């Protein structure tokens, strides 16, 4: 969808849903915040479909995203971007990090990970358990042999990467200037066993490729930004300004989730509810019964 208004290319914001379920109220809120952030500054608002997980992404969810955004009255600029069309660029960037000696293969299976967790040898990070580093110091000859023969993922050696990058920081328009501490997330997977690329890697590469100046997204991704900032430093990518917005919470003060059957926008849309009215309410902080906004 192309807007005829003169756009300020100094401001580029995106909404980047993953089509692995139906959008819910939390997504409507996120899309609205990002859209309004761009429009209030005369900037561009892009739509990027994060469909890297081919096993979980479905065409019907992509169609529902378009329909939901139209229903809400949120329009985007230019062509829709699909991450699934950019797999080569992720593979190239992974090769670059491998050549820098910053990725190592990890052969740990799901049950290995469960055991590590049960044994208490994994610290708890802001995003879940921190990988204990089992495969980090494997003999290089053995690692090569196993890479040729076994399924594996590629992890970022965060401590080594930090030694290379030095101290880093980033700015959040809501939370202020942040000093990065990516080590608290541990050696995150950048190239998973089962999918071509992991969220952290694809999102960082694409925000640079799409010239995103302001990453507007939920507070649930706040901690991830330290990893994204590290990847930017390693790959000479620009660092956008961030704006992490509050989240919509349910009656139990838990974030709405696709997996929890939170009322989907499609259900409301197909029931004849007005998307414009819903968006107007969200803008004014009027939420359905039981839904509230998280505190800082
Ligand atoms: N695709 C991610 C999600 O649906 C959001 C990515 C981002 O905004 O950084 O949760």
PDB file of C-alpha atoms and ligand atoms in Angstrom:
ATOM      1  CA  UNK A   1       0.000   0.000   0.000  1.00  0.00           C
ATOM      2  CA  UNK A   2       1.583   3.325  -0.971  1.00  0.00           C
ATOM      3  CA  UNK A   3       0.743   6.536   0.771  1.00  0.00           C
ATOM      4  CA  UNK A   4       0.583   9.696  -1.339  1.00  0.00           C
ATOM      5  CA  UNK A   5       1.747  11.944   1.513  1.00  0.00           C
ATOM      6  CA  UNK A   6       5.282  13.341   1.365  1.00  0.00           C
ATOM      7  CA  UNK A   7       7.217  11.109   3.751  1.00  0.00           C
ATOM      8  CA  UNK A   8      10.091  11.965   5.990  1.00  0.00           C
ATOM      9  CA  UNK A   9      12.677   9.289   5.337  1.00  0.00           C
ATOM     10  CA  UNK A  10      14.596  10.437   8.429  1.00  0.00           C
ATOM     11  CA  UNK A  11      12.059   8.431  10.417  1.00  0.00           C
ATOM     12  CA  UNK A  12      11.370   4.832   9.471  1.00  0.00           C
ATOM     13  CA  UNK A  13       9.445   2.543  11.821  1.00  0.00           C
ATOM     14  CA  UNK A  14       8.204  -1.004  11.287  1.00  0.00           C
ATOM     15  CA  UNK A  15       5.640  -3.430  12.619  1.00  0.00           C
ATOM     16  CA  UNK A  16       7.094  -6.941  12.415  1.00  0.00           C
ATOM     17  CA  UNK A  17       4.595  -9.669  13.323  1.00  0.00           C
ATOM     18  CA  UNK A  18       5.359 -13.389  13.060  1.00  0.00           C
ATOM     19  CA  UNK A  19       2.579 -15.213  11.166  1.00  0.00           C
ATOM     20  CA  UNK A  20       2.464 -18.213  13.483  1.00  0.00           C
ATOM     21  CA  UNK A  21      -0.951 -17.441  14.937  1.00  0.00           C
ATOM     22  CA  UNK A  22      -3.745 -14.910  14.815  1.00  0.00           C
ATOM     23  CA  UNK A  23      -3.010 -11.379  15.992  1.00  0.00           C
ATOM     24  CA  UNK A  24      -4.606 -10.391  19.298  1.00  0.00           C
ATOM     25  CA  UNK A  25      -5.293  -7.131  21.113  1.00  0.00           C
ATOM     26  CA  UNK A  26      -1.651  -6.859  22.177  1.00  0.00           C
ATOM     27  CA  UNK A  27      -0.629  -6.807  18.517  1.00  0.00           C
ATOM     28  CA  UNK A  28      -3.264  -4.191  17.724  1.00  0.00           C
ATOM     29  CA  UNK A  29      -1.782  -2.058  20.492  1.00  0.00           C
ATOM     30  CA  UNK A  30       1.811  -2.664  19.252  1.00  0.00           C
ATOM     31  CA  UNK A  31       0.896  -1.899  15.635  1.00  0.00           C
ATOM     32  CA  UNK A  32      -0.932   1.258  16.719  1.00  0.00           C
ATOM     33  CA  UNK A  33       1.994   2.538  18.813  1.00  0.00           C
ATOM     34  CA  UNK A  34       4.493   1.940  15.988  1.00  0.00           C
ATOM     35  CA  UNK A  35       2.172   3.385  13.326  1.00  0.00           C
ATOM     36  CA  UNK A  36       1.328   6.482  15.352  1.00  0.00           C
ATOM     37  CA  UNK A  37       4.989   6.985  16.302  1.00  0.00           C
ATOM     38  CA  UNK A  38       5.890   7.146  12.598  1.00  0.00           C
ATOM     39  CA  UNK A  39       2.906   9.192  11.461  1.00  0.00           C
ATOM     40  CA  UNK A  40       3.190  11.775  14.252  1.00  0.00           C
ATOM     41  CA  UNK A  41       6.695  12.516  12.957  1.00  0.00           C
ATOM     42  CA  UNK A  42       5.740  12.392   9.265  1.00  0.00           C
ATOM     43  CA  UNK A  43       7.785   9.192   8.962  1.00  0.00           C
ATOM     44  CA  UNK A  44       7.412   5.912   7.125  1.00  0.00           C
ATOM     45  CA  UNK A  45       5.672   2.886   8.574  1.00  0.00           C
ATOM     46  CA  UNK A  46       6.751  -0.463   7.125  1.00  0.00           C
ATOM     47  CA  UNK A  47       5.228  -3.915   7.497  1.00  0.00           C
ATOM     48  CA  UNK A  48       7.664  -6.805   7.785  1.00  0.00           C
ATOM     49  CA  UNK A  49       6.355 -10.353   8.037  1.00  0.00           C
ATOM     50  CA  UNK A  50       8.762 -12.368  10.179  1.00  0.00           C
ATOM     51  CA  UNK A  51       8.092 -15.738   8.578  1.00  0.00           C
ATOM     52  CA  UNK A  52      11.468 -17.390   9.060  1.00  0.00           C
ATOM     53  CA  UNK A  53      10.035 -20.345  10.918  1.00  0.00           C
ATOM     54  CA  UNK A  54       8.503 -22.217   7.958  1.00  0.00           C
ATOM     55  CA  UNK A  55       7.213 -24.943  10.251  1.00  0.00           C
ATOM     56  CA  UNK A  56       5.038 -22.549  12.235  1.00  0.00           C
ATOM     57  CA  UNK A  57       4.282 -19.792   9.696  1.00  0.00           C
ATOM     58  CA  UNK A  58       1.051 -20.141   7.721  1.00  0.00           C
ATOM     59  CA  UNK A  59      -0.206 -18.228   4.684  1.00  0.00           C
ATOM     60  CA  UNK A  60      -3.628 -17.846   6.281  1.00  0.00           C
ATOM     61  CA  UNK A  61      -2.060 -16.022   9.225  1.00  0.00           C
ATOM     62  CA  UNK A  62      -0.306 -13.648   6.794  1.00  0.00           C
ATOM     63  CA  UNK A  63      -3.638 -12.931   5.104  1.00  0.00           C
ATOM     64  CA  UNK A  64      -5.254 -12.387   8.516  1.00  0.00           C
ATOM     65  CA  UNK A  65      -2.506  -9.863   9.418  1.00  0.00           C
ATOM     66  CA  UNK A  66      -3.298  -7.812   6.296  1.00  0.00           C
ATOM     67  CA  UNK A  67      -7.038  -8.031   6.958  1.00  0.00           C
ATOM     68  CA  UNK A  68      -6.652  -7.122  10.639  1.00  0.00           C
ATOM     69  CA  UNK A  69      -4.488  -4.069   9.881  1.00  0.00           C
ATOM     70  CA  UNK A  70      -6.927  -2.859   7.208  1.00  0.00           C
ATOM     71  CA  UNK A  71      -9.796  -3.400   9.640  1.00  0.00           C
ATOM     72  CA  UNK A  72      -7.991  -1.359  12.290  1.00  0.00           C
ATOM     73  CA  UNK A  73      -7.350   1.382   9.723  1.00  0.00           C
ATOM     74  CA  UNK A  74      -3.558   1.117   9.951  1.00  0.00           C
ATOM     75  CA  UNK A  75      -1.877   1.634   6.578  1.00  0.00           C
ATOM     76  CA  UNK A  76       1.749   0.934   5.775  1.00  0.00           C
ATOM     77  CA  UNK A  77       4.136   2.282   3.149  1.00  0.00           C
ATOM     78  CA  UNK A  78       5.680   0.417   0.239  1.00  0.00           C
ATOM     79  CA  UNK A  79       5.655  -3.310  -0.361  1.00  0.00           C
ATOM     80  CA  UNK A  80       5.281  -5.795   2.453  1.00  0.00           C
ATOM     81  CA  UNK A  81       8.666  -7.292   3.384  1.00  0.00           C
ATOM     82  CA  UNK A  82       8.949 -11.055   3.917  1.00  0.00           C
ATOM     83  CA  UNK A  83      11.906 -12.437   5.845  1.00  0.00           C
ATOM     84  CA  UNK A  84      11.519 -15.772   4.041  1.00  0.00           C
ATOM     85  CA  UNK A  85      12.744 -14.007   0.875  1.00  0.00           C
ATOM     86  CA  UNK A  86      15.983 -12.954   2.520  1.00  0.00           C
ATOM     87  CA  UNK A  87      17.481 -16.227   3.668  1.00  0.00           C
ATOM     88  CA  UNK A  88      20.664 -15.746   1.603  1.00  0.00           C
ATOM     89  CA  UNK A  89      21.506 -12.521   3.403  1.00  0.00           C
ATOM     90  CA  UNK A  90      21.221 -14.217   6.804  1.00  0.00           C
ATOM     91  CA  UNK A  91      23.452 -17.089   5.657  1.00  0.00           C
ATOM     92  CA  UNK A  92      26.064 -14.604   4.393  1.00  0.00           C
ATOM     93  CA  UNK A  93      26.101 -12.718   7.667  1.00  0.00           C
ATOM     94  CA  UNK A  94      26.473 -16.001   9.565  1.00  0.00           C
ATOM     95  CA  UNK A  95      29.498 -16.887   7.410  1.00  0.00           C
ATOM     96  CA  UNK A  96      30.995 -13.514   8.263  1.00  0.00           C
ATOM     97  CA  UNK A  97      30.644 -14.133  12.000  1.00  0.00           C
ATOM     98  CA  UNK A  98      32.029 -17.645  11.594  1.00  0.00           C
ATOM     99  CA  UNK A  99      35.066 -16.245   9.770  1.00  0.00           C
ATOM    100  CA  UNK A 100      35.538 -13.892  12.733  1.00  0.00           C
ATOM    101  CA  UNK A 101      35.571 -16.941  15.020  1.00  0.00           C
ATOM    102  CA  UNK A 102      32.487 -15.743  16.880  1.00  0.00           C
ATOM    103  CA  UNK A 103      30.079 -18.626  16.195  1.00  0.00           C
ATOM    104  CA  UNK A 104      30.462 -22.161  17.434  1.00  0.00           C
ATOM    105  CA  UNK A 105      28.407 -25.244  16.605  1.00  0.00           C
ATOM    106  CA  UNK A 106      26.158 -26.583  19.337  1.00  0.00           C
ATOM    107  CA  UNK A 107      25.015 -30.187  19.288  1.00  0.00           C
ATOM    108  CA  UNK A 108      22.937 -30.108  22.454  1.00  0.00           C
ATOM    109  CA  UNK A 109      19.558 -31.705  21.894  1.00  0.00           C
ATOM    110  CA  UNK A 110      16.318 -30.620  23.517  1.00  0.00           C
ATOM    111  CA  UNK A 111      16.689 -33.373  26.103  1.00  0.00           C
ATOM    112  CA  UNK A 112      20.302 -32.274  26.821  1.00  0.00           C
ATOM    113  CA  UNK A 113      18.934 -28.800  27.436  1.00  0.00           C
ATOM    114  CA  UNK A 114      16.175 -30.126  29.707  1.00  0.00           C
ATOM    115  CA  UNK A 115      18.776 -32.071  31.689  1.00  0.00           C
ATOM    116  CA  UNK A 116      21.027 -29.025  31.997  1.00  0.00           C
ATOM    117  CA  UNK A 117      18.050 -27.069  33.243  1.00  0.00           C
ATOM    118  CA  UNK A 118      17.001 -29.752  35.711  1.00  0.00           C
ATOM    119  CA  UNK A 119      20.549 -30.042  37.052  1.00  0.00           C
ATOM    120  CA  UNK A 120      20.438 -26.354  37.925  1.00  0.00           C
ATOM    121  CA  UNK A 121      23.631 -25.687  35.962  1.00  0.00           C
ATOM    122  CA  UNK A 122      21.995 -23.005  33.839  1.00  0.00           C
ATOM    123  CA  UNK A 123      21.554 -19.517  35.251  1.00  0.00           C
ATOM    124  CA  UNK A 124      18.203 -17.828  34.710  1.00  0.00           C
ATOM    125  CA  UNK A 125      18.484 -14.865  32.337  1.00  0.00           C
ATOM    126  CA  UNK A 126      15.962 -12.175  31.425  1.00  0.00           C
ATOM    127  CA  UNK A 127      14.801 -14.327  28.494  1.00  0.00           C
ATOM    128  CA  UNK A 128      14.863 -17.738  30.163  1.00  0.00           C
ATOM    129  CA  UNK A 129      17.693 -20.150  31.015  1.00  0.00           C
ATOM    130  CA  UNK A 130      21.185 -19.076  29.974  1.00  0.00           C
ATOM    131  CA  UNK A 131      23.072 -21.717  27.987  1.00  0.00           C
ATOM    132  CA  UNK A 132      25.756 -23.311  30.155  1.00  0.00           C
ATOM    133  CA  UNK A 133      28.315 -23.352  27.316  1.00  0.00           C
ATOM    134  CA  UNK A 134      28.663 -27.141  26.982  1.00  0.00           C
ATOM    135  CA  UNK A 135      29.773 -27.021  23.322  1.00  0.00           C
ATOM    136  CA  UNK A 136      31.755 -23.772  23.534  1.00  0.00           C
ATOM    137  CA  UNK A 137      35.223 -25.181  24.000  1.00  0.00           C
ATOM    138  CA  UNK A 138      34.988 -28.346  21.948  1.00  0.00           C
ATOM    139  CA  UNK A 139      38.162 -29.458  20.227  1.00  0.00           C
ATOM    140  CA  UNK A 140      38.032 -27.780  16.756  1.00  0.00           C
ATOM    141  CA  UNK A 141      38.837 -31.037  14.924  1.00  0.00           C
ATOM    142  CA  UNK A 142      36.036 -32.873  16.692  1.00  0.00           C
ATOM    143  CA  UNK A 143      33.644 -29.957  16.137  1.00  0.00           C
ATOM    144  CA  UNK A 144      34.385 -30.044  12.369  1.00  0.00           C
ATOM    145  CA  UNK A 145      33.751 -33.785  12.204  1.00  0.00           C
ATOM    146  CA  UNK A 146      30.518 -33.495  14.115  1.00  0.00           C
ATOM    147  CA  UNK A 147      29.345 -30.532  11.983  1.00  0.00           C
ATOM    148  CA  UNK A 148      29.666 -32.733   8.906  1.00  0.00           C
ATOM    149  CA  UNK A 149      27.736 -35.579  10.487  1.00  0.00           C
ATOM    150  CA  UNK A 150      25.202 -34.242  12.980  1.00  0.00           C
ATOM    151  CA  UNK A 151      22.418 -31.690  13.134  1.00  0.00           C
ATOM    152  CA  UNK A 152      23.640 -28.592  14.957  1.00  0.00           C
ATOM    153  CA  UNK A 153      22.863 -24.964  15.658  1.00  0.00           C
ATOM    154  CA  UNK A 154      25.333 -22.053  15.708  1.00  0.00           C
ATOM    155  CA  UNK A 155      25.714 -20.003  18.859  1.00  0.00           C
ATOM    156  CA  UNK A 156      27.286 -16.605  19.340  1.00  0.00           C
ATOM    157  CA  UNK A 157      30.269 -16.663  21.689  1.00  0.00           C
ATOM    158  CA  UNK A 158      29.055 -13.611  23.545  1.00  0.00           C
ATOM    159  CA  UNK A 159      32.044 -13.192  25.881  1.00  0.00           C
ATOM    160  CA  UNK A 160      34.443 -13.275  22.937  1.00  0.00           C
ATOM    161  CA  UNK A 161      32.220 -10.922  20.949  1.00  0.00           C
ATOM    162  CA  UNK A 162      32.095  -8.460  23.838  1.00  0.00           C
ATOM    163  CA  UNK A 163      35.893  -8.494  24.086  1.00  0.00           C
ATOM    164  CA  UNK A 164      35.954  -7.481  20.440  1.00  0.00           C
ATOM    165  CA  UNK A 165      33.195  -4.862  20.585  1.00  0.00           C
ATOM    166  CA  UNK A 166      34.112  -3.215  23.883  1.00  0.00           C
ATOM    167  CA  UNK A 167      31.404  -1.555  25.995  1.00  0.00           C
ATOM    168  CA  UNK A 168      28.216  -0.696  24.131  1.00  0.00           C
ATOM    169  CA  UNK A 169      25.047   1.196  24.791  1.00  0.00           C
ATOM    170  CA  UNK A 170      21.816   2.207  23.132  1.00  0.00           C
ATOM    171  CA  UNK A 171      19.092   4.757  23.641  1.00  0.00           C
ATOM    172  CA  UNK A 172      15.460   4.113  24.389  1.00  0.00           C
ATOM    173  CA  UNK A 173      13.101   7.053  24.033  1.00  0.00           C
ATOM    174  CA  UNK A 174      11.013   5.809  26.926  1.00  0.00           C
ATOM    175  CA  UNK A 175      13.538   4.185  29.240  1.00  0.00           C
ATOM    176  CA  UNK A 176      16.592   6.362  28.628  1.00  0.00           C
ATOM    177  CA  UNK A 177      20.190   5.492  27.776  1.00  0.00           C
ATOM    178  CA  UNK A 178      21.122   1.839  28.421  1.00  0.00           C
ATOM    179  CA  UNK A 179      24.504   0.210  28.985  1.00  0.00           C
ATOM    180  CA  UNK A 180      24.477  -3.148  27.172  1.00  0.00           C
ATOM    181  CA  UNK A 181      25.011  -6.326  29.128  1.00  0.00           C
ATOM    182  CA  UNK A 182      24.509  -9.048  26.497  1.00  0.00           C
ATOM    183  CA  UNK A 183      26.281 -11.655  28.606  1.00  0.00           C
ATOM    184  CA  UNK A 184      23.244 -11.982  30.849  1.00  0.00           C
ATOM    185  CA  UNK A 185      21.435 -13.578  27.888  1.00  0.00           C
ATOM    186  CA  UNK A 186      24.299 -16.017  27.299  1.00  0.00           C
ATOM    187  CA  UNK A 187      25.435 -17.567  24.032  1.00  0.00           C
ATOM    188  CA  UNK A 188      22.226 -17.147  22.065  1.00  0.00           C
ATOM    189  CA  UNK A 189      21.542 -19.277  18.996  1.00  0.00           C
ATOM    190  CA  UNK A 190      21.813 -17.298  15.761  1.00  0.00           C
ATOM    191  CA  UNK A 191      21.338 -20.211  13.355  1.00  0.00           C
ATOM    192  CA  UNK A 192      19.022 -22.847  14.817  1.00  0.00           C
ATOM    193  CA  UNK A 193      19.056 -26.500  13.922  1.00  0.00           C
ATOM    194  CA  UNK A 194      15.495 -26.497  12.631  1.00  0.00           C
ATOM    195  CA  UNK A 195      15.079 -23.084  10.965  1.00  0.00           C
ATOM    196  CA  UNK A 196      17.364 -21.016   8.711  1.00  0.00           C
ATOM    197  CA  UNK A 197      17.886 -18.130  11.142  1.00  0.00           C
ATOM    198  CA  UNK A 198      16.977 -17.089  14.670  1.00  0.00           C
ATOM    199  CA  UNK A 199      14.899 -14.057  15.619  1.00  0.00           C
ATOM    200  CA  UNK A 200      17.796 -12.045  17.120  1.00  0.00           C
ATOM    201  CA  UNK A 201      19.882 -12.354  13.990  1.00  0.00           C
ATOM    202  CA  UNK A 202      17.199 -11.775  11.348  1.00  0.00           C
ATOM    203  CA  UNK A 203      15.652  -8.821  13.160  1.00  0.00           C
ATOM    204  CA  UNK A 204      18.995  -7.044  13.576  1.00  0.00           C
ATOM    205  CA  UNK A 205      20.038  -7.583   9.968  1.00  0.00           C
ATOM    206  CA  UNK A 206      16.642  -6.512   8.650  1.00  0.00           C
ATOM    207  CA  UNK A 207      16.280  -3.419  10.783  1.00  0.00           C
ATOM    208  CA  UNK A 208      19.572  -2.271   9.213  1.00  0.00           C
ATOM    209  CA  UNK A 209      18.592  -3.370   5.705  1.00  0.00           C
ATOM    210  CA  UNK A 210      15.219  -1.640   5.948  1.00  0.00           C
ATOM    211  CA  UNK A 211      16.905   1.526   7.301  1.00  0.00           C
ATOM    212  CA  UNK A 212      14.757   1.473  10.412  1.00  0.00           C
ATOM    213  CA  UNK A 213      15.606   4.582  12.416  1.00  0.00           C
ATOM    214  CA  UNK A 214      13.315   3.850  15.366  1.00  0.00           C
ATOM    215  CA  UNK A 215      12.593   0.320  16.570  1.00  0.00           C
ATOM    216  CA  UNK A 216       9.204   0.562  18.257  1.00  0.00           C
ATOM    217  CA  UNK A 217       8.202  -2.706  19.976  1.00  0.00           C
ATOM    218  CA  UNK A 218       7.027  -4.142  23.256  1.00  0.00           C
ATOM    219  CA  UNK A 219       8.862  -4.165  26.578  1.00  0.00           C
ATOM    220  CA  UNK A 220       9.025  -7.985  26.317  1.00  0.00           C
ATOM    221  CA  UNK A 221      11.883  -7.511  23.823  1.00  0.00           C
ATOM    222  CA  UNK A 222      13.750  -4.925  25.908  1.00  0.00           C
ATOM    223  CA  UNK A 223      16.461  -7.338  27.154  1.00  0.00           C
ATOM    224  CA  UNK A 224      16.997  -8.738  23.638  1.00  0.00           C
ATOM    225  CA  UNK A 225      18.183  -5.346  22.493  1.00  0.00           C
ATOM    226  CA  UNK A 226      21.563  -5.877  24.201  1.00  0.00           C
ATOM    227  CA  UNK A 227      22.193  -8.799  21.833  1.00  0.00           C
ATOM    228  CA  UNK A 228      20.959  -6.800  18.841  1.00  0.00           C
ATOM    229  CA  UNK A 229      23.276  -3.941  19.769  1.00  0.00           C
ATOM    230  CA  UNK A 230      26.203  -6.363  20.000  1.00  0.00           C
ATOM    231  CA  UNK A 231      25.422  -7.801  16.548  1.00  0.00           C
ATOM    232  CA  UNK A 232      25.257  -4.285  15.120  1.00  0.00           C
ATOM    233  CA  UNK A 233      28.731  -3.553  16.472  1.00  0.00           C
ATOM    234  CA  UNK A 234      30.157  -6.828  15.121  1.00  0.00           C
ATOM    235  CA  UNK A 235      28.687  -6.369  11.645  1.00  0.00           C
ATOM    236  CA  UNK A 236      29.177  -2.579  11.323  1.00  0.00           C
ATOM    237  CA  UNK A 237      25.450  -1.903  11.231  1.00  0.00           C
ATOM    238  CA  UNK A 238      23.828   1.358  12.351  1.00  0.00           C
ATOM    239  CA  UNK A 239      22.124   1.458  15.750  1.00  0.00           C
ATOM    240  CA  UNK A 240      18.541   2.737  15.659  1.00  0.00           C
ATOM    241  CA  UNK A 241      16.843   4.542  18.491  1.00  0.00           C
ATOM    242  CA  UNK A 242      14.536   2.223  20.455  1.00  0.00           C
ATOM    243  CA  UNK A 243      11.118   2.764  21.957  1.00  0.00           C
ATOM    244  CA  UNK A 244       9.898  -0.182  24.017  1.00  0.00           C
ATOM    245  CA  UNK A 245       6.247   0.303  24.830  1.00  0.00           C
ATOM    246  CA  UNK A 246       4.205  -1.180  27.704  1.00  0.00           C
ATOM    247  CA  UNK A 247       2.308  -4.426  27.120  1.00  0.00           C
ATOM    248  CA  UNK A 248      -1.342  -5.328  27.418  1.00  0.00           C
ATOM    249  CA  UNK A 249      -1.884  -7.734  30.309  1.00  0.00           C
ATOM    250  CA  UNK A 250      -4.723 -10.137  31.063  1.00  0.00           C
ATOM    251  CA  UNK A 251      -6.600 -10.652  34.362  1.00  0.00           C
ATOM    252  CA  UNK A 252      -3.642 -12.558  35.784  1.00  0.00           C
ATOM    253  CA  UNK A 253      -1.276  -9.743  34.838  1.00  0.00           C
ATOM    254  CA  UNK A 254       0.281 -11.930  32.185  1.00  0.00           C
ATOM    255  CA  UNK A 255       1.105 -10.704  28.728  1.00  0.00           C
ATOM    256  CA  UNK A 256      -1.444 -11.643  26.080  1.00  0.00           C
ATOM    257  CA  UNK A 257      -0.151 -14.493  23.963  1.00  0.00           C
ATOM    258  CA  UNK A 258      -1.197 -16.232  20.767  1.00  0.00           C
ATOM    259  CA  UNK A 259      -0.750 -19.557  22.488  1.00  0.00           C
ATOM    260  CA  UNK A 260      -3.070 -18.561  25.322  1.00  0.00           C
ATOM    261  CA  UNK A 261      -6.056 -18.044  23.040  1.00  0.00           C
ATOM    262  CA  UNK A 262      -6.207 -14.348  23.844  1.00  0.00           C
ATOM    263  CA  UNK A 263      -9.152 -12.916  21.934  1.00  0.00           C
ATOM    264  CA  UNK A 264      -7.926 -12.673  18.379  1.00  0.00           C
ATOM    265  CA  UNK A 265      -8.591  -9.647  16.214  1.00  0.00           C
ATOM    266  CA  UNK A 266     -10.029 -11.912  13.505  1.00  0.00           C
ATOM    267  CA  UNK A 267     -12.769 -13.091  15.861  1.00  0.00           C
ATOM    268  CA  UNK A 268     -13.731  -9.493  16.638  1.00  0.00           C
ATOM    269  CA  UNK A 269     -13.484  -8.513  12.966  1.00  0.00           C
ATOM    270  CA  UNK A 270     -15.613 -11.410  11.762  1.00  0.00           C
ATOM    271  CA  UNK A 271     -18.145 -10.721  14.527  1.00  0.00           C
ATOM    272  CA  UNK A 272     -18.719  -7.323  12.926  1.00  0.00           C
ATOM    273  CA  UNK A 273     -17.012  -5.208  15.559  1.00  0.00           C
ATOM    274  CA  UNK A 274     -15.516  -1.904  14.411  1.00  0.00           C
ATOM    275  CA  UNK A 275     -11.730  -1.954  14.148  1.00  0.00           C
ATOM    276  CA  UNK A 276     -11.635   1.844  13.992  1.00  0.00           C
ATOM    277  CA  UNK A 277     -13.519   2.108  17.277  1.00  0.00           C
ATOM    278  CA  UNK A 278     -11.228  -0.478  18.872  1.00  0.00           C
ATOM    279  CA  UNK A 279      -8.168   1.470  17.768  1.00  0.00           C
ATOM    280  CA  UNK A 280      -9.678   4.724  19.006  1.00  0.00           C
ATOM    281  CA  UNK A 281     -10.229   3.103  22.408  1.00  0.00           C
ATOM    282  CA  UNK A 282      -6.691   1.706  22.538  1.00  0.00           C
ATOM    283  CA  UNK A 283      -5.340   5.171  21.698  1.00  0.00           C
ATOM    284  CA  UNK A 284      -7.289   6.611  24.606  1.00  0.00           C
ATOM    285  CA  UNK A 285      -6.213   3.898  27.018  1.00  0.00           C
ATOM    286  CA  UNK A 286      -9.677   2.341  27.109  1.00  0.00           C
ATOM    287  CA  UNK A 287      -9.238  -1.442  27.270  1.00  0.00           C
ATOM    288  CA  UNK A 288     -11.742  -4.313  27.356  1.00  0.00           C
ATOM    289  CA  UNK A 289     -12.684  -5.654  30.796  1.00  0.00           C
ATOM    290  CA  UNK A 290      -9.800  -7.536  32.413  1.00  0.00           C
ATOM    291  CA  UNK A 291      -7.131  -6.018  30.153  1.00  0.00           C
ATOM    292  CA  UNK A 292      -4.655  -3.493  31.509  1.00  0.00           C
ATOM    293  CA  UNK A 293      -1.383  -1.882  30.520  1.00  0.00           C
ATOM    294  CA  UNK A 294       1.873  -2.972  32.143  1.00  0.00           C
ATOM    295  CA  UNK A 295       3.752  -0.516  34.326  1.00  0.00           C
ATOM    296  CA  UNK A 296       7.303   0.528  33.474  1.00  0.00           C
TER     297      UNK A 296
HETATM  298  N1  LIG B   1       8.481 -10.820  15.170  1.00  0.00           N
HETATM  299  C1  LIG B   1       8.526 -10.469  16.546  1.00  0.00           C
HETATM  300  C2  LIG B   1       7.241 -10.891  17.216  1.00  0.00           C
HETATM  301  O1  LIG B   1       6.239 -11.112  16.544  1.00  0.00           O
HETATM  302  C3  LIG B   1       8.705  -8.995  16.826  1.00  0.00           C
HETATM  303  C4  LIG B   1      10.003  -8.481  16.341  1.00  0.00           C
HETATM  304  C5  LIG B   1      10.398  -7.099  16.840  1.00  0.00           C
HETATM  305  O2  LIG B   1       9.540  -6.225  16.920  1.00  0.00           O
HETATM  306  O3  LIG B   1      11.576  -6.929  17.103  1.00  0.00           O
HETATM  307  O4  LIG B   1       7.230 -10.989  18.420  1.00  0.00           O
END
